[in-house]
């Protein structure tokens, strides 16, 4: 029997990654709705989510860890009640881009760079988003390099205008969660939790 999932992520790229993970879990997960919430919104409204996570739906919340020391437990410690069994709150260490880079072989092939250009332990990269931009600058095809890299005339930009679109396309077409787990402990923990999750109808 399948499990319906209500997905909460910070952005479209994280949603695409999570949809691919759920698809490759082979557990019959089906996303029937999603919302984009920044981390501070999640932390403010986690009590509401905790209350709603009952019945026949898995509430799955995924945000970036961003800085060392952050953890889902810290975000829910003020609930004053046990975490609802149908609410899972996971962090990508440090950013969702670490999970994307963790499929090193496919990512290197996608960018036409040597696999040694892709970190072996992306969870240990402090700023994975900036790491991807740095790798993209080695890309031999100017079009993709330009789409991922920030505009030099805009000092405030961290990534290119089509950054999310390009990476989302890679995730949908090439990214493999089973390969990525080998290089990302945080991704592996999330996949293990999803693999063993059992819906509790309250």
PDB file of C-alpha atoms in Angstrom:
ATOM      1  CA  UNK A   1       0.000   0.000   0.000  1.00  0.00           C
ATOM      2  CA  UNK A   2       1.349   3.422  -0.964  1.00  0.00           C
ATOM      3  CA  UNK A   3       1.994   6.392   1.315  1.00  0.00           C
ATOM      4  CA  UNK A   4       0.839   9.912   0.494  1.00  0.00           C
ATOM      5  CA  UNK A   5       3.406  12.612   1.280  1.00  0.00           C
ATOM      6  CA  UNK A   6       2.918  16.306   2.054  1.00  0.00           C
ATOM      7  CA  UNK A   7       6.296  17.852   1.317  1.00  0.00           C
ATOM      8  CA  UNK A   8       7.770  21.028   2.828  1.00  0.00           C
ATOM      9  CA  UNK A   9      11.066  22.324   1.418  1.00  0.00           C
ATOM     10  CA  UNK A  10      12.932  25.615   1.196  1.00  0.00           C
ATOM     11  CA  UNK A  11      12.951  25.769  -2.608  1.00  0.00           C
ATOM     12  CA  UNK A  12      12.198  24.021  -5.872  1.00  0.00           C
ATOM     13  CA  UNK A  13      15.593  22.317  -6.116  1.00  0.00           C
ATOM     14  CA  UNK A  14      15.155  20.621  -2.736  1.00  0.00           C
ATOM     15  CA  UNK A  15      11.646  19.539  -3.739  1.00  0.00           C
ATOM     16  CA  UNK A  16      12.946  17.960  -6.956  1.00  0.00           C
ATOM     17  CA  UNK A  17      15.649  16.092  -5.016  1.00  0.00           C
ATOM     18  CA  UNK A  18      13.164  14.799  -2.454  1.00  0.00           C
ATOM     19  CA  UNK A  19      10.690  13.707  -5.125  1.00  0.00           C
ATOM     20  CA  UNK A  20      13.481  11.740  -6.823  1.00  0.00           C
ATOM     21  CA  UNK A  21      14.500  10.157  -3.502  1.00  0.00           C
ATOM     22  CA  UNK A  22      10.922   9.129  -2.736  1.00  0.00           C
ATOM     23  CA  UNK A  23      10.556   7.712  -6.241  1.00  0.00           C
ATOM     24  CA  UNK A  24      13.746   5.651  -5.937  1.00  0.00           C
ATOM     25  CA  UNK A  25      12.866   4.339  -2.477  1.00  0.00           C
ATOM     26  CA  UNK A  26      10.472   1.836  -4.066  1.00  0.00           C
ATOM     27  CA  UNK A  27       8.094   2.207  -1.124  1.00  0.00           C
ATOM     28  CA  UNK A  28       5.102   3.559  -3.016  1.00  0.00           C
ATOM     29  CA  UNK A  29       5.575   7.137  -1.811  1.00  0.00           C
ATOM     30  CA  UNK A  30       3.405   9.642  -3.670  1.00  0.00           C
ATOM     31  CA  UNK A  31       3.717  13.429  -3.233  1.00  0.00           C
ATOM     32  CA  UNK A  32       0.231  14.898  -3.356  1.00  0.00           C
ATOM     33  CA  UNK A  33       1.140  18.430  -2.290  1.00  0.00           C
ATOM     34  CA  UNK A  34       4.077  20.644  -1.417  1.00  0.00           C
ATOM     35  CA  UNK A  35       4.919  24.045   0.057  1.00  0.00           C
ATOM     36  CA  UNK A  36       8.051  26.175   0.074  1.00  0.00           C
ATOM     37  CA  UNK A  37       8.889  27.268   3.602  1.00  0.00           C
ATOM     38  CA  UNK A  38      12.121  28.864   4.725  1.00  0.00           C
ATOM     39  CA  UNK A  39      13.725  27.347   7.780  1.00  0.00           C
ATOM     40  CA  UNK A  40      12.542  30.100  10.129  1.00  0.00           C
ATOM     41  CA  UNK A  41       8.952  29.481   8.985  1.00  0.00           C
ATOM     42  CA  UNK A  42       9.308  25.760   9.656  1.00  0.00           C
ATOM     43  CA  UNK A  43      10.693  26.431  13.111  1.00  0.00           C
ATOM     44  CA  UNK A  44       7.853  28.821  13.903  1.00  0.00           C
ATOM     45  CA  UNK A  45       5.147  26.480  12.633  1.00  0.00           C
ATOM     46  CA  UNK A  46       6.523  23.070  13.491  1.00  0.00           C
ATOM     47  CA  UNK A  47       3.966  22.786  16.298  1.00  0.00           C
ATOM     48  CA  UNK A  48       1.168  23.222  13.723  1.00  0.00           C
ATOM     49  CA  UNK A  49       2.742  20.560  11.527  1.00  0.00           C
ATOM     50  CA  UNK A  50       3.079  18.295  14.527  1.00  0.00           C
ATOM     51  CA  UNK A  51      -0.616  18.664  15.219  1.00  0.00           C
ATOM     52  CA  UNK A  52      -1.564  18.053  11.565  1.00  0.00           C
ATOM     53  CA  UNK A  53       0.625  14.975  11.074  1.00  0.00           C
ATOM     54  CA  UNK A  54      -2.094  12.455  11.791  1.00  0.00           C
ATOM     55  CA  UNK A  55      -4.088  10.048   9.717  1.00  0.00           C
ATOM     56  CA  UNK A  56      -3.047   8.743   6.322  1.00  0.00           C
ATOM     57  CA  UNK A  57      -0.340  11.231   5.286  1.00  0.00           C
ATOM     58  CA  UNK A  58       3.398  11.545   5.900  1.00  0.00           C
ATOM     59  CA  UNK A  59       4.462  15.139   6.562  1.00  0.00           C
ATOM     60  CA  UNK A  60       8.043  15.399   5.323  1.00  0.00           C
ATOM     61  CA  UNK A  61      10.049  18.552   6.085  1.00  0.00           C
ATOM     62  CA  UNK A  62      13.510  19.051   4.573  1.00  0.00           C
ATOM     63  CA  UNK A  63      15.731  22.103   5.049  1.00  0.00           C
ATOM     64  CA  UNK A  64      19.410  22.894   4.708  1.00  0.00           C
ATOM     65  CA  UNK A  65      21.516  22.608   7.839  1.00  0.00           C
ATOM     66  CA  UNK A  66      23.531  25.673   6.724  1.00  0.00           C
ATOM     67  CA  UNK A  67      25.799  25.804   9.784  1.00  0.00           C
ATOM     68  CA  UNK A  68      27.391  23.131  12.008  1.00  0.00           C
ATOM     69  CA  UNK A  69      25.438  22.349  15.153  1.00  0.00           C
ATOM     70  CA  UNK A  70      21.975  22.809  13.691  1.00  0.00           C
ATOM     71  CA  UNK A  71      19.810  19.715  13.927  1.00  0.00           C
ATOM     72  CA  UNK A  72      16.116  18.868  13.645  1.00  0.00           C
ATOM     73  CA  UNK A  73      15.983  18.065  17.351  1.00  0.00           C
ATOM     74  CA  UNK A  74      16.929  21.649  18.179  1.00  0.00           C
ATOM     75  CA  UNK A  75      14.156  22.946  15.946  1.00  0.00           C
ATOM     76  CA  UNK A  76      11.455  20.967  17.743  1.00  0.00           C
ATOM     77  CA  UNK A  77      12.741  20.961  21.317  1.00  0.00           C
ATOM     78  CA  UNK A  78      10.190  23.601  22.381  1.00  0.00           C
ATOM     79  CA  UNK A  79       7.191  21.554  21.255  1.00  0.00           C
ATOM     80  CA  UNK A  80       6.378  20.373  24.743  1.00  0.00           C
ATOM     81  CA  UNK A  81       5.129  17.112  23.232  1.00  0.00           C
ATOM     82  CA  UNK A  82       6.628  14.121  21.433  1.00  0.00           C
ATOM     83  CA  UNK A  83       7.157  14.506  17.701  1.00  0.00           C
ATOM     84  CA  UNK A  84       4.157  13.126  15.827  1.00  0.00           C
ATOM     85  CA  UNK A  85       4.970   9.713  14.332  1.00  0.00           C
ATOM     86  CA  UNK A  86       3.887  10.842  10.860  1.00  0.00           C
ATOM     87  CA  UNK A  87       6.132  13.935  10.833  1.00  0.00           C
ATOM     88  CA  UNK A  88       9.711  13.555   9.626  1.00  0.00           C
ATOM     89  CA  UNK A  89      12.083  16.523   9.782  1.00  0.00           C
ATOM     90  CA  UNK A  90      15.379  16.068   7.940  1.00  0.00           C
ATOM     91  CA  UNK A  91      18.396  18.308   7.311  1.00  0.00           C
ATOM     92  CA  UNK A  92      20.620  18.280   4.231  1.00  0.00           C
ATOM     93  CA  UNK A  93      24.218  18.724   5.437  1.00  0.00           C
ATOM     94  CA  UNK A  94      25.163  21.507   4.802  1.00  0.00           C
ATOM     95  CA  UNK A  95      22.969  22.285   1.790  1.00  0.00           C
ATOM     96  CA  UNK A  96      20.938  20.211  -0.655  1.00  0.00           C
ATOM     97  CA  UNK A  97      23.761  20.664  -3.168  1.00  0.00           C
ATOM     98  CA  UNK A  98      25.886  18.300  -1.066  1.00  0.00           C
ATOM     99  CA  UNK A  99      23.414  15.497  -1.762  1.00  0.00           C
ATOM    100  CA  UNK A 100      23.466  16.356  -5.472  1.00  0.00           C
ATOM    101  CA  UNK A 101      27.273  16.252  -5.642  1.00  0.00           C
ATOM    102  CA  UNK A 102      27.306  12.962  -3.719  1.00  0.00           C
ATOM    103  CA  UNK A 103      26.442  11.121  -6.930  1.00  0.00           C
ATOM    104  CA  UNK A 104      29.986  11.903  -7.993  1.00  0.00           C
ATOM    105  CA  UNK A 105      30.202   9.854 -11.158  1.00  0.00           C
ATOM    106  CA  UNK A 106      26.991  11.128 -12.722  1.00  0.00           C
ATOM    107  CA  UNK A 107      27.627  14.712 -11.600  1.00  0.00           C
ATOM    108  CA  UNK A 108      31.128  14.715 -13.083  1.00  0.00           C
ATOM    109  CA  UNK A 109      29.754  13.288 -16.326  1.00  0.00           C
ATOM    110  CA  UNK A 110      26.982  15.892 -16.383  1.00  0.00           C
ATOM    111  CA  UNK A 111      29.479  18.756 -16.114  1.00  0.00           C
ATOM    112  CA  UNK A 112      32.105  17.050 -18.282  1.00  0.00           C
ATOM    113  CA  UNK A 113      34.755  17.416 -15.575  1.00  0.00           C
ATOM    114  CA  UNK A 114      37.155  14.939 -14.022  1.00  0.00           C
ATOM    115  CA  UNK A 115      35.553  13.019 -11.141  1.00  0.00           C
ATOM    116  CA  UNK A 116      38.386  14.226  -8.890  1.00  0.00           C
ATOM    117  CA  UNK A 117      36.915  17.726  -9.235  1.00  0.00           C
ATOM    118  CA  UNK A 118      33.865  16.553  -7.260  1.00  0.00           C
ATOM    119  CA  UNK A 119      34.355  16.302  -3.452  1.00  0.00           C
ATOM    120  CA  UNK A 120      34.574  12.766  -2.079  1.00  0.00           C
ATOM    121  CA  UNK A 121      32.818  13.842   1.141  1.00  0.00           C
ATOM    122  CA  UNK A 122      30.369  16.597   0.174  1.00  0.00           C
ATOM    123  CA  UNK A 123      28.788  16.632   3.661  1.00  0.00           C
ATOM    124  CA  UNK A 124      32.071  18.124   4.879  1.00  0.00           C
ATOM    125  CA  UNK A 125      32.036  20.980   2.361  1.00  0.00           C
ATOM    126  CA  UNK A 126      31.081  24.161   4.290  1.00  0.00           C
ATOM    127  CA  UNK A 127      29.333  25.832   1.331  1.00  0.00           C
ATOM    128  CA  UNK A 128      28.235  23.244  -1.252  1.00  0.00           C
ATOM    129  CA  UNK A 129      26.430  25.802  -3.407  1.00  0.00           C
ATOM    130  CA  UNK A 130      29.636  27.776  -3.882  1.00  0.00           C
ATOM    131  CA  UNK A 131      31.498  24.524  -4.520  1.00  0.00           C
ATOM    132  CA  UNK A 132      29.174  23.681  -7.408  1.00  0.00           C
ATOM    133  CA  UNK A 133      29.733  27.129  -8.912  1.00  0.00           C
ATOM    134  CA  UNK A 134      33.495  26.611  -8.613  1.00  0.00           C
ATOM    135  CA  UNK A 135      33.247  23.221 -10.336  1.00  0.00           C
ATOM    136  CA  UNK A 136      31.036  24.678 -13.061  1.00  0.00           C
ATOM    137  CA  UNK A 137      33.720  27.227 -13.911  1.00  0.00           C
ATOM    138  CA  UNK A 138      35.855  24.302 -15.094  1.00  0.00           C
ATOM    139  CA  UNK A 139      33.099  23.216 -17.460  1.00  0.00           C
ATOM    140  CA  UNK A 140      34.201  23.419 -21.072  1.00  0.00           C
ATOM    141  CA  UNK A 141      30.810  24.387 -22.507  1.00  0.00           C
ATOM    142  CA  UNK A 142      30.239  28.095 -21.945  1.00  0.00           C
ATOM    143  CA  UNK A 143      26.430  27.886 -22.003  1.00  0.00           C
ATOM    144  CA  UNK A 144      26.115  25.635 -18.933  1.00  0.00           C
ATOM    145  CA  UNK A 145      28.959  27.400 -17.152  1.00  0.00           C
ATOM    146  CA  UNK A 146      27.199  30.741 -17.624  1.00  0.00           C
ATOM    147  CA  UNK A 147      23.840  29.403 -16.440  1.00  0.00           C
ATOM    148  CA  UNK A 148      25.300  28.089 -13.171  1.00  0.00           C
ATOM    149  CA  UNK A 149      27.744  30.906 -12.402  1.00  0.00           C
ATOM    150  CA  UNK A 150      26.719  34.271 -10.904  1.00  0.00           C
ATOM    151  CA  UNK A 151      26.698  37.360 -13.088  1.00  0.00           C
ATOM    152  CA  UNK A 152      30.007  39.206 -12.513  1.00  0.00           C
ATOM    153  CA  UNK A 153      28.157  42.516 -12.856  1.00  0.00           C
ATOM    154  CA  UNK A 154      25.948  41.634  -9.872  1.00  0.00           C
ATOM    155  CA  UNK A 155      28.114  41.213  -6.741  1.00  0.00           C
ATOM    156  CA  UNK A 156      25.063  40.195  -4.680  1.00  0.00           C
ATOM    157  CA  UNK A 157      24.286  37.107  -6.777  1.00  0.00           C
ATOM    158  CA  UNK A 158      25.576  33.746  -5.541  1.00  0.00           C
ATOM    159  CA  UNK A 159      24.487  31.642  -8.505  1.00  0.00           C
ATOM    160  CA  UNK A 160      23.427  32.000 -12.126  1.00  0.00           C
ATOM    161  CA  UNK A 161      19.889  32.811 -13.212  1.00  0.00           C
ATOM    162  CA  UNK A 162      19.231  29.244 -14.414  1.00  0.00           C
ATOM    163  CA  UNK A 163      21.080  27.515 -11.579  1.00  0.00           C
ATOM    164  CA  UNK A 164      18.032  25.737 -10.128  1.00  0.00           C
ATOM    165  CA  UNK A 165      16.679  24.841 -13.571  1.00  0.00           C
ATOM    166  CA  UNK A 166      19.950  23.249 -14.709  1.00  0.00           C
ATOM    167  CA  UNK A 167      20.487  21.279 -11.495  1.00  0.00           C
ATOM    168  CA  UNK A 168      16.838  20.212 -11.330  1.00  0.00           C
ATOM    169  CA  UNK A 169      17.204  18.814 -14.835  1.00  0.00           C
ATOM    170  CA  UNK A 170      20.268  16.844 -13.767  1.00  0.00           C
ATOM    171  CA  UNK A 171      18.452  15.428 -10.733  1.00  0.00           C
ATOM    172  CA  UNK A 172      15.428  14.371 -12.759  1.00  0.00           C
ATOM    173  CA  UNK A 173      17.409  12.788 -15.595  1.00  0.00           C
ATOM    174  CA  UNK A 174      20.675  11.456 -14.150  1.00  0.00           C
ATOM    175  CA  UNK A 175      20.987  11.671 -10.366  1.00  0.00           C
ATOM    176  CA  UNK A 176      20.951   8.330  -8.560  1.00  0.00           C
ATOM    177  CA  UNK A 177      20.168   8.269  -4.851  1.00  0.00           C
ATOM    178  CA  UNK A 178      21.715   4.835  -4.324  1.00  0.00           C
ATOM    179  CA  UNK A 179      25.072   6.010  -5.685  1.00  0.00           C
ATOM    180  CA  UNK A 180      24.846   9.300  -3.782  1.00  0.00           C
ATOM    181  CA  UNK A 181      24.311   7.574  -0.416  1.00  0.00           C
ATOM    182  CA  UNK A 182      27.822   6.140  -0.615  1.00  0.00           C
ATOM    183  CA  UNK A 183      29.331   9.614  -0.265  1.00  0.00           C
ATOM    184  CA  UNK A 184      26.806  11.407   1.979  1.00  0.00           C
ATOM    185  CA  UNK A 185      26.086  10.086   5.488  1.00  0.00           C
ATOM    186  CA  UNK A 186      23.275  12.615   5.990  1.00  0.00           C
ATOM    187  CA  UNK A 187      21.563  11.458   2.794  1.00  0.00           C
ATOM    188  CA  UNK A 188      22.020   7.836   3.806  1.00  0.00           C
ATOM    189  CA  UNK A 189      20.381   8.500   7.197  1.00  0.00           C
ATOM    190  CA  UNK A 190      17.424  10.176   5.515  1.00  0.00           C
ATOM    191  CA  UNK A 191      17.005   7.291   3.066  1.00  0.00           C
ATOM    192  CA  UNK A 192      17.216   4.735   5.867  1.00  0.00           C
ATOM    193  CA  UNK A 193      14.532   6.606   7.788  1.00  0.00           C
ATOM    194  CA  UNK A 194      12.276   6.709   4.740  1.00  0.00           C
ATOM    195  CA  UNK A 195      12.929   3.033   4.060  1.00  0.00           C
ATOM    196  CA  UNK A 196      11.855   1.992   7.559  1.00  0.00           C
ATOM    197  CA  UNK A 197       9.026   4.521   8.014  1.00  0.00           C
ATOM    198  CA  UNK A 198       5.636   3.067   8.802  1.00  0.00           C
ATOM    199  CA  UNK A 199       2.543   5.248   8.731  1.00  0.00           C
ATOM    200  CA  UNK A 200       0.702   5.359  12.050  1.00  0.00           C
ATOM    201  CA  UNK A 201      -2.967   6.113  11.675  1.00  0.00           C
ATOM    202  CA  UNK A 202      -4.091   8.105  14.708  1.00  0.00           C
TER     203      UNK A 202
END
